[in-house]
Short mmCIF file of C-alpha atoms in Angstrom, two decimals:
data_model
loop_
_atom_site.label_atom_id
_atom_site.label_comp_id
_atom_site.label_asym_id
_atom_site.label_seq_id
_atom_site.Cartn_x
_atom_site.Cartn_y
_atom_site.Cartn_z
CA UNK T 1 -11.23 3.55 -177.59
CA UNK T 2 -7.49 3.29 -177.90
CA UNK T 3 -5.32 6.42 -176.92
CA UNK T 4 -3.72 6.62 -180.61
CA UNK T 5 -0.45 8.28 -178.91
CA UNK T 6 0.07 4.72 -176.98
CA UNK T 7 0.58 3.06 -180.21
CA UNK T 8 4.45 2.75 -181.12
CA UNK T 9 3.86 1.27 -184.45
CA UNK T 10 3.17 3.24 -187.52
CA UNK T 11 1.68 -0.08 -188.97
CA UNK T 12 -0.54 -0.82 -185.98
CA UNK T 13 -1.62 2.82 -186.02
CA UNK T 14 -2.66 2.84 -189.61
CA UNK T 15 -4.74 -0.43 -189.21
CA UNK T 16 -6.33 1.08 -186.09
CA UNK T 17 -7.26 4.20 -188.21
CA UNK T 18 -8.41 1.88 -190.97
CA UNK T 19 -11.12 0.25 -188.64
CA UNK T 20 -11.97 3.64 -187.20
CA UNK T 21 -12.65 4.90 -190.54
CA UNK T 22 -15.08 1.95 -191.29
CA UNK T 23 -16.90 2.37 -187.80
CA UNK T 24 -17.24 5.95 -188.37
CA UNK T 25 -18.96 5.39 -191.95
CA UNK T 26 -21.51 3.19 -190.03
CA UNK T 27 -22.20 5.97 -187.67
CA UNK T 28 -22.57 8.38 -190.52
CA UNK T 29 -25.06 6.32 -192.19
CA UNK T 30 -28.49 7.59 -191.04
CA UNK T 31 -30.05 4.19 -191.98
CA UNK T 32 -28.28 2.17 -189.40
CA UNK T 33 -28.60 2.05 -185.63
CA UNK T 34 -25.57 3.58 -183.38
CA UNK T 35 -23.16 1.46 -181.92
CA UNK T 36 -22.95 -0.90 -184.89
CA UNK T 37 -19.60 -2.69 -185.42
CA UNK T 38 -18.07 -3.05 -188.90
CA UNK T 39 -18.21 -6.39 -190.52
CA UNK T 40 -15.36 -8.27 -192.56
CA UNK T 41 -17.40 -7.35 -195.77
CA UNK T 42 -16.69 -3.92 -195.11
CA UNK T 43 -12.94 -4.15 -195.41
CA UNK T 44 -10.81 -4.80 -198.78
CA UNK T 45 -7.17 -4.34 -197.50
CA UNK T 46 -5.61 -5.57 -200.70
CA UNK T 47 -7.15 -2.96 -202.40
CA UNK T 48 -7.65 -0.18 -199.73
CA UNK T 49 -4.30 -0.21 -197.94
CA UNK T 50 -2.16 -3.01 -199.43
CA UNK T 51 0.94 -2.07 -197.38
CA UNK T 52 -1.11 -3.38 -194.41
CA UNK T 53 -2.38 -6.60 -195.71
CA UNK T 54 0.90 -8.48 -194.63
CA UNK T 55 0.61 -7.35 -191.04
CA UNK T 56 -3.02 -8.44 -190.77
CA UNK T 57 -4.44 -11.32 -188.98
CA UNK T 58 -8.02 -12.40 -188.81
CA UNK T 59 -9.58 -14.87 -186.12
CA UNK T 60 -13.08 -16.61 -186.04
CA UNK T 61 -14.71 -16.31 -182.78
CA UNK T 62 -16.13 -20.04 -182.10
CA UNK T 63 -19.15 -20.44 -179.73
CA UNK T 64 -20.25 -23.16 -177.40
CA UNK T 65 -17.51 -23.73 -176.15
CA UNK T 66 -15.97 -20.49 -176.51
CA UNK T 67 -12.65 -20.58 -178.85
CA UNK T 68 -10.67 -18.76 -181.61
CA UNK T 69 -9.39 -20.24 -184.74
CA UNK T 70 -6.82 -18.31 -186.88
CA UNK T 71 -8.47 -17.72 -190.37
CA UNK T 72 -5.95 -15.57 -192.00
CA UNK T 73 -2.18 -14.81 -190.99
CA UNK T 74 -0.40 -12.41 -193.18
CA UNK T 75 2.89 -13.10 -194.76
CA UNK T 76 5.00 -10.65 -192.84
CA UNK T 77 3.53 -12.20 -189.60
CA UNK T 78 4.21 -15.77 -190.63
CA UNK T 79 7.74 -14.87 -191.42
CA UNK T 80 8.33 -13.88 -187.64
CA UNK T 81 6.09 -16.56 -185.66
CA UNK T 82 7.41 -19.78 -184.31
CA UNK T 83 4.97 -21.55 -186.92
CA UNK T 84 2.19 -20.81 -189.19
CA UNK T 85 -0.91 -21.17 -187.37
CA UNK T 86 -3.40 -20.74 -190.05
CA UNK T 87 -6.43 -23.03 -189.18
CA UNK T 88 -5.38 -23.82 -185.38
CA UNK T 89 -7.65 -22.75 -182.49
CA UNK T 90 -6.03 -21.12 -179.52
CA UNK T 91 -6.94 -23.95 -177.26
CA UNK T 92 -4.66 -26.25 -179.39
CA UNK T 93 -1.52 -23.79 -178.68
CA UNK T 94 -0.23 -24.48 -175.15
CA UNK T 95 0.75 -20.76 -174.52
CA UNK T 96 -2.45 -19.35 -176.04
CA UNK T 97 -4.97 -21.35 -174.24
CA UNK T 98 -7.84 -20.39 -171.62
CA UNK T 99 -6.07 -18.27 -168.89
CA UNK T 100 -3.15 -16.83 -171.11
CA UNK T 101 -3.01 -13.00 -171.93
CA UNK T 102 -3.75 -13.86 -175.71
CA UNK T 103 -6.79 -15.38 -174.89
CA UNK T 104 -7.93 -12.93 -172.27
CA UNK T 105 -7.42 -10.15 -174.43
CA UNK T 106 -9.61 -11.58 -177.13
CA UNK T 107 -12.27 -12.32 -174.65
CA UNK T 108 -12.24 -8.43 -173.63
CA UNK T 109 -12.85 -7.44 -177.01
CA UNK T 110 -15.77 -9.81 -177.77
CA UNK T 111 -17.42 -9.14 -174.49
CA UNK T 112 -16.84 -5.29 -174.49
CA UNK T 113 -17.25 -4.85 -178.21
CA UNK T 114 -14.14 -2.46 -178.23
CA UNK T 115 -10.76 -2.55 -179.69
CA UNK T 116 -7.85 -3.12 -177.36
CA UNK T 117 -3.90 -2.27 -177.84
CA UNK T 118 -2.00 -5.39 -176.62
CA UNK T 119 1.63 -6.18 -176.28
CA UNK T 120 2.29 -9.66 -175.35
CA UNK T 121 5.86 -10.86 -175.31
CA UNK T 122 7.45 -12.28 -178.42
CA UNK T 123 7.66 -15.76 -178.59
CA UNK T 124 9.43 -16.91 -181.89
CA UNK T 125 12.61 -17.53 -183.65
CA UNK T 126 13.74 -13.82 -183.79
CA UNK T 127 16.06 -13.00 -180.64
CA UNK T 128 15.90 -9.12 -181.33
CA UNK T 129 12.25 -8.81 -180.92
CA UNK T 130 11.08 -7.94 -177.14
CA UNK T 131 7.42 -7.82 -177.80
CA UNK T 132 4.44 -7.78 -180.20
CA UNK T 133 2.40 -4.81 -180.54
CA UNK T 134 -1.14 -5.33 -181.89
CA UNK T 135 -4.68 -3.70 -182.13
CA UNK T 136 -7.43 -6.14 -181.83
CA UNK T 137 -10.42 -5.15 -183.38
CA UNK T 138 -13.86 -6.43 -183.14
CA UNK T 139 -15.97 -7.16 -186.38
CA UNK T 140 -19.55 -8.58 -186.57
CA UNK T 141 -21.37 -9.88 -189.40
CA UNK T 142 -24.81 -8.46 -187.99
CA UNK T 143 -23.27 -5.15 -186.57
CA UNK T 144 -23.64 -6.45 -182.96
CA UNK T 145 -22.33 -9.90 -181.97
CA UNK T 146 -18.65 -10.16 -182.52
CA UNK T 147 -17.63 -13.04 -184.82
CA UNK T 148 -14.31 -12.26 -186.27
CA UNK T 149 -11.35 -10.31 -184.83
CA UNK T 150 -9.10 -8.39 -187.05
CA UNK T 151 -5.51 -7.76 -185.95
CA UNK T 152 -2.71 -5.47 -187.10
CA UNK T 153 0.63 -6.58 -185.87
CA UNK T 154 3.99 -5.35 -185.49
CA UNK T 155 7.21 -6.95 -183.75
CA UNK T 156 9.08 -4.34 -181.60
CA UNK T 157 12.78 -4.68 -181.10
CA UNK T 158 15.13 -3.33 -178.77
CA UNK T 159 16.50 -0.59 -181.30
CA UNK T 160 13.19 0.90 -181.75
#
């Protein structure tokens, strides 16, 4: 698991805590097997934590060949990105393809079935941002095989 003290952004921390709450709820249910991951259907951020929804991103995990597709990009994220990547695959974006930090972080999450804290450099229109802080969280429709990644993202500037 991620050391909560390492997370600089209160938004990213709140997103991580939201995922942990859903994961713990699965573990507390005696009818489920231990180690299951939450599914997308376990979350309703617009109702449960509406302040986080604009900083949330969902990415489909595609198999054969492995790829990732941006399913949802929150409004606060779209404002700070070089472009809206909704519907695009990572393999279509030159600095996010196989071998990039973004790609490699996603692979760690799906293979190890655990969240990670990522801080890739910021690439976009705002020159005052130094890096992006995000938590990448695994989701699994069947509780086992990661088929969706959920991100909570913030942009960290020099004055933070």
